[in-house]
mmCIF file of C-alpha atoms in Angstrom:
data_model
loop_
_atom_site.group_PDB
_atom_site.id
_atom_site.type_symbol
_atom_site.label_atom_id
_atom_site.label_comp_id
_atom_site.label_asym_id
_atom_site.label_seq_id
_atom_site.Cartn_x
_atom_site.Cartn_y
_atom_site.Cartn_z
ATOM 1 C CA MET A 566 170.918 94.037 76.217
ATOM 2 C CA ASN A 567 171.900 94.133 72.596
ATOM 3 C CA ARG A 568 175.613 93.777 71.977
ATOM 4 C CA SER A 569 175.408 95.663 68.665
ATOM 5 C CA LEU A 570 174.476 98.790 70.593
ATOM 6 C CA SER A 571 177.990 98.910 72.066
ATOM 7 C CA THR A 572 179.434 99.652 68.644
ATOM 8 C CA ASP A 573 176.551 101.590 67.124
ATOM 9 C CA ASN A 574 175.831 103.850 70.089
ATOM 10 C CA PRO A 575 177.784 103.460 73.359
ATOM 11 C CA ILE A 576 175.471 105.899 75.151
ATOM 12 C CA MET A 577 172.397 103.855 74.279
ATOM 13 C CA TYR A 578 174.236 100.691 75.313
ATOM 14 C CA PHE A 579 175.020 102.219 78.707
ATOM 15 C CA LEU A 580 171.424 103.391 79.170
ATOM 16 C CA THR A 581 170.202 99.906 78.265
ATOM 17 C CA ILE A 582 172.413 98.428 80.973
ATOM 18 C CA VAL A 583 171.073 100.950 83.495
ATOM 19 C CA CYS A 584 167.460 100.165 82.559
ATOM 20 C CA ASP A 585 168.081 96.425 82.796
ATOM 21 C CA ILE A 586 169.707 96.853 86.213
ATOM 22 C CA VAL A 587 166.658 98.761 87.482
ATOM 23 C CA ILE A 588 164.249 96.202 86.003
ATOM 24 C CA LEU A 589 166.188 93.333 87.560
ATOM 25 C CA HIS A 590 166.222 95.098 90.921
ATOM 26 C CA PHE A 591 162.437 95.271 91.027
ATOM 27 C CA LEU A 592 162.034 91.736 89.667
ATOM 28 C CA TRP A 593 164.285 90.526 92.475
ATOM 29 C CA LEU A 594 162.295 92.479 95.072
ATOM 30 C CA LEU A 595 158.985 91.182 93.725
ATOM 31 C CA THR A 596 160.045 87.534 93.726
ATOM 32 C CA SER A 597 161.798 87.829 97.107
ATOM 33 C CA LEU A 598 158.747 89.159 98.959
ATOM 34 C CA PRO A 599 157.883 85.814 100.594
ATOM 35 C CA ILE A 600 161.498 85.848 101.930
ATOM 36 C CA LEU A 601 161.711 82.054 101.581
ATOM 37 C CA THR A 602 162.044 82.464 97.796
ATOM 38 C CA ILE A 603 165.059 84.760 98.063
ATOM 39 C CA GLY A 604 167.349 81.930 96.980
ATOM 40 C CA ALA A 605 165.461 81.364 93.737
ATOM 41 C CA SER A 606 165.200 85.098 93.030
ATOM 42 C CA THR A 607 168.908 85.702 93.684
ATOM 43 C CA THR A 608 169.858 82.758 91.478
ATOM 44 C CA ALA A 609 167.659 84.144 88.698
ATOM 45 C CA LEU A 610 169.213 87.574 89.171
ATOM 46 C CA TYR A 611 172.745 86.240 88.697
ATOM 47 C CA TYR A 612 171.692 83.977 85.844
ATOM 48 C CA THR A 613 170.369 86.981 83.962
ATOM 49 C CA THR A 614 173.268 89.358 84.651
ATOM 50 C CA MET A 615 175.893 86.753 83.739
ATOM 51 C CA LYS A 616 173.941 85.783 80.629
ATOM 52 C CA CYS A 617 173.746 89.406 79.480
ATOM 53 C CA ILE A 618 177.421 90.093 80.201
ATOM 54 C CA ARG A 619 178.543 86.917 78.450
ATOM 55 C CA ASN A 620 176.264 86.950 75.423
ATOM 56 C CA GLY A 621 174.828 90.457 75.256
ATOM 57 C CA GLN A 622 171.323 89.078 74.755
ATOM 58 C CA GLY A 623 168.218 91.037 75.600
ATOM 59 C CA GLY A 624 164.974 90.002 77.236
ATOM 60 C CA VAL A 625 165.979 90.230 80.898
ATOM 61 C CA VAL A 626 162.436 89.531 82.120
ATOM 62 C CA LYS A 627 162.247 86.313 80.105
ATOM 63 C CA LEU A 628 165.702 85.197 81.236
ATOM 64 C CA PHE A 629 164.941 85.988 84.871
ATOM 65 C CA PHE A 630 161.737 83.973 85.049
ATOM 66 C CA LYS A 631 163.264 81.127 83.031
ATOM 67 C CA SER A 632 165.922 80.659 85.695
ATOM 68 C CA PHE A 633 163.450 81.309 88.523
ATOM 69 C CA ARG A 634 161.293 78.396 87.343
ATOM 70 C CA GLU A 635 164.126 76.004 86.537
ATOM 71 C CA ASN A 636 166.065 76.551 89.767
ATOM 72 C CA PHE A 637 163.159 77.195 92.108
ATOM 73 C CA LYS A 638 163.248 74.032 94.215
ATOM 74 C CA GLN A 639 166.994 73.709 94.745
ATOM 75 C CA ALA A 640 167.745 77.441 94.931
ATOM 76 C CA THR A 641 164.950 77.943 97.452
ATOM 77 C CA GLY A 642 166.444 75.202 99.607
ATOM 78 C CA ILE A 643 169.866 76.834 99.460
ATOM 79 C CA GLY A 644 168.274 80.184 100.246
ATOM 80 C CA VAL A 645 166.557 78.845 103.365
ATOM 81 C CA LEU A 646 169.845 77.335 104.561
ATOM 82 C CA ALA A 647 171.597 80.653 103.897
ATOM 83 C CA LEU A 648 168.948 82.575 105.855
ATOM 84 C CA LEU A 649 169.191 80.230 108.831
ATOM 85 C CA ALA A 650 172.987 80.347 108.801
ATOM 86 C CA GLY A 651 172.886 84.140 108.538
ATOM 87 C CA VAL A 652 170.572 84.442 111.536
ATOM 88 C CA LEU A 653 172.844 82.118 113.514
ATOM 89 C CA CYS A 654 175.960 84.133 112.616
ATOM 90 C CA ALA A 655 174.239 87.395 113.551
ATOM 91 C CA PHE A 656 173.092 85.984 116.899
ATOM 92 C CA ASP A 657 176.552 84.601 117.665
ATOM 93 C CA MET A 658 178.186 87.949 116.906
ATOM 94 C CA TRP A 659 175.627 89.797 119.029
ATOM 95 C CA PHE A 660 176.155 87.393 121.906
ATOM 96 C CA ALA A 661 179.962 87.691 121.782
ATOM 97 C CA VAL A 662 179.866 91.499 121.581
ATOM 98 C CA SER A 663 177.213 91.934 124.284
ATOM 99 C CA ARG A 664 179.104 89.666 126.677
ATOM 100 C CA ASN A 665 182.489 91.079 125.610
ATOM 101 C CA ILE A 666 183.941 87.596 125.128
ATOM 102 C CA LYS A 667 186.955 88.273 122.925
ATOM 103 C CA SER A 668 187.850 84.654 122.198
ATOM 104 C CA MET A 669 184.319 83.918 120.998
ATOM 105 C CA LEU A 670 184.285 87.151 118.999
ATOM 106 C CA VAL A 671 187.357 86.008 117.058
ATOM 107 C CA ILE A 672 185.804 82.602 116.371
ATOM 108 C CA PHE A 673 182.445 84.044 115.314
ATOM 109 C CA THR A 674 184.141 86.657 113.111
ATOM 110 C CA ILE A 675 185.951 83.881 111.247
ATOM 111 C CA MET A 676 182.685 81.953 110.944
ATOM 112 C CA SER A 677 180.935 85.059 109.615
ATOM 113 C CA LEU A 678 183.639 85.562 106.985
ATOM 114 C CA ILE A 679 183.279 81.945 105.887
ATOM 115 C CA TYR A 680 179.534 82.508 105.640
ATOM 116 C CA LEU A 681 179.938 85.742 103.671
ATOM 117 C CA PHE A 682 182.437 84.222 101.229
ATOM 118 C CA THR A 683 180.202 81.195 100.644
ATOM 119 C CA VAL A 684 177.006 83.213 100.169
ATOM 120 C CA LEU A 685 178.725 85.460 97.627
ATOM 121 C CA TYR A 686 179.423 82.445 95.405
ATOM 122 C CA VAL A 687 176.632 79.983 96.100
ATOM 123 C CA PHE A 688 173.836 81.598 94.073
ATOM 124 C CA PRO A 689 175.988 82.428 91.017
ATOM 125 C CA LEU A 690 177.191 78.803 91.111
ATOM 126 C CA GLN A 691 173.611 77.566 91.315
ATOM 127 C CA ALA A 692 172.756 79.785 88.347
ATOM 128 C CA GLN A 693 175.718 78.612 86.280
ATOM 129 C CA PHE A 694 176.228 74.927 87.077
ATOM 130 C CA GLU A 695 174.095 71.858 87.685
ATOM 131 C CA ASN A 696 175.036 70.153 90.941
ATOM 132 C CA THR A 697 173.701 68.897 94.263
ATOM 133 C CA VAL A 698 173.013 71.319 97.102
ATOM 134 C CA LYS A 699 175.926 69.912 99.099
ATOM 135 C CA ALA A 700 178.347 70.168 96.177
ATOM 136 C CA THR A 701 177.200 73.684 95.300
ATOM 137 C CA ILE A 702 177.753 74.942 98.852
ATOM 138 C CA LYS A 703 181.110 73.154 99.120
ATOM 139 C CA ASN A 704 182.304 74.492 95.771
ATOM 140 C CA ALA A 705 181.141 77.994 96.704
ATOM 141 C CA PHE A 706 183.445 78.031 99.716
ATOM 142 C CA LEU A 707 186.379 76.407 97.901
ATOM 143 C CA MET A 708 186.104 78.812 94.956
ATOM 144 C CA SER A 709 185.935 81.802 97.281
ATOM 145 C CA ILE A 710 189.250 80.770 98.834
ATOM 146 C CA LYS A 711 190.891 79.789 95.548
ATOM 147 C CA ASN A 712 189.961 83.179 94.071
ATOM 148 C CA LEU A 713 190.536 85.137 97.282
ATOM 149 C CA PRO A 714 191.643 88.432 95.626
ATOM 150 C CA TRP A 715 188.467 88.456 93.523
ATOM 151 C CA THR A 716 186.428 87.489 96.577
ATOM 152 C CA LEU A 717 187.859 90.398 98.538
ATOM 153 C CA LEU A 718 187.070 92.710 95.617
ATOM 154 C CA MET A 719 183.420 91.644 95.745
ATOM 155 C CA VAL A 720 183.384 92.102 99.513
ATOM 156 C CA ALA A 721 184.777 95.597 98.923
ATOM 157 C CA ILE A 722 182.041 96.293 96.353
ATOM 158 C CA THR A 723 179.419 95.182 98.865
ATOM 159 C CA ALA A 724 180.975 97.278 101.635
ATOM 160 C CA ALA A 725 181.266 100.337 99.375
ATOM 161 C CA ILE A 726 177.579 100.169 98.461
ATOM 162 C CA ALA A 727 176.597 99.734 102.115
ATOM 163 C CA ALA A 728 178.849 102.616 103.208
ATOM 164 C CA GLY A 729 177.495 104.856 100.469
ATOM 165 C CA CYS A 730 173.935 104.176 101.625
ATOM 166 C CA TYR A 731 174.873 104.824 105.253
ATOM 167 C CA PHE A 732 176.716 108.097 104.729
ATOM 168 C CA SER A 733 174.736 109.626 101.851
ATOM 169 C CA SER A 734 170.982 110.005 101.602
ATOM 170 C CA THR A 735 171.391 110.640 97.865
ATOM 171 C CA VAL A 736 173.173 107.334 97.357
ATOM 172 C CA LEU A 737 170.566 105.632 99.530
ATOM 173 C CA GLY A 738 167.799 107.065 97.382
ATOM 174 C CA LEU A 739 169.454 105.830 94.198
ATOM 175 C CA MET A 740 170.118 102.398 95.661
ATOM 176 C CA LEU A 741 166.453 101.998 96.556
ATOM 177 C CA ILE A 742 165.716 101.640 92.838
ATOM 178 C CA CYS A 743 168.719 99.615 91.707
ATOM 179 C CA VAL A 744 170.865 98.120 94.476
ATOM 180 C CA ALA A 745 170.087 94.437 93.845
ATOM 181 C CA GLY A 746 170.610 94.700 90.099
ATOM 182 C CA LEU A 747 173.698 96.895 90.444
ATOM 183 C CA HIS A 748 175.409 94.657 93.000
ATOM 184 C CA ALA A 749 174.659 91.526 90.980
ATOM 185 C CA TYR A 750 175.872 93.131 87.747
ATOM 186 C CA LEU A 751 179.169 94.326 89.252
ATOM 187 C CA CYS A 752 179.824 90.967 90.900
ATOM 188 C CA SER A 753 178.808 89.128 87.729
ATOM 189 C CA LEU A 754 181.620 90.885 85.866
ATOM 190 C CA VAL A 755 183.935 89.052 88.273
ATOM 191 C CA PHE A 756 182.067 85.739 88.180
ATOM 192 C CA VAL A 757 182.092 85.581 84.385
ATOM 193 C CA HIS A 758 185.880 85.845 84.546
ATOM 194 C CA ILE A 759 186.179 83.216 87.303
ATOM 195 C CA PHE A 760 183.739 80.735 85.766
ATOM 196 C CA ASN A 761 185.434 80.832 82.357
ATOM 197 C CA GLU A 762 187.912 78.289 83.742
ATOM 198 C CA TYR A 763 185.096 75.777 84.208
ATOM 199 C CA MET A 764 183.063 76.556 81.097
ATOM 200 C CA PRO A 765 183.155 74.675 77.757
ATOM 201 C CA GLU A 766 185.190 76.375 75.054
ATOM 202 C CA GLU A 767 182.195 77.127 72.802
ATOM 203 C CA GLU A 768 181.972 80.838 72.170
ATOM 204 C CA GLU A 769 178.202 80.931 72.016
ATOM 205 C CA LYS A 770 175.768 79.239 74.350
ATOM 206 C CA SER A 771 172.032 78.951 73.863
ATOM 207 C CA ASP A 772 169.675 79.508 76.765
ATOM 208 C CA GLU A 773 169.091 75.768 77.003
ATOM 209 C CA ASP A 774 172.813 75.030 77.268
ATOM 210 C CA PHE A 775 173.636 77.694 79.810
ATOM 211 C CA HIS A 776 173.435 75.284 82.748
ATOM 212 C CA ILE A 777 176.358 72.885 82.660
ATOM 213 C CA VAL A 778 177.516 70.147 84.973
ATOM 214 C CA ASP A 779 180.250 71.129 87.399
ATOM 215 C CA ASP A 780 182.764 68.298 87.659
ATOM 216 C CA THR A 781 185.069 70.037 90.124
ATOM 217 C CA ASP A 782 183.518 68.220 93.060
ATOM 218 C CA GLU A 783 184.040 64.688 91.784
ATOM 219 C CA ASP A 784 186.158 62.455 94.014
#
């Protein structure tokens, strides 16, 4: 994305965003195919969308694979943990509903919300800050609670996209070519705002300096 396009030609700027969203969607699909790499691909997706929103720089393919390589090991580990936790939450909810155990349903619903809130933040945090896996997961949950209104907005965005796909075949068709990039871009608009509190004050950041150490977890 080229920031100068926003002043020279807003229509071209918008079309560039749309094209980048579609490209990022297919890059995410391609690199998520083994399933186990979904953590690295999602981290790269958020790295690229936040980078473009913050700096207006182009070259989304280059940015995506830069992050994919640099974060592969740790992000893949987080992704595997997220997948396992997601399967566990889904099984627990199914069990509580199928057995009609209301007390367990309440508990598992709360657990599922905690999981959802944490997953929303964990990959953007991995993309933005250098930290341990434990600290990244912990900070993801704490940030989701601290910024609860923004968290609920992102949950609403996710729900709106899912509802649109469920109720409209047209929306479903469109989402098949852009949903990952679109969801990440919309949520990244929120994350850029939230993360500004933890970012250095420099106005411009090079690619090499984009990852910074998160000190919020220090005891």
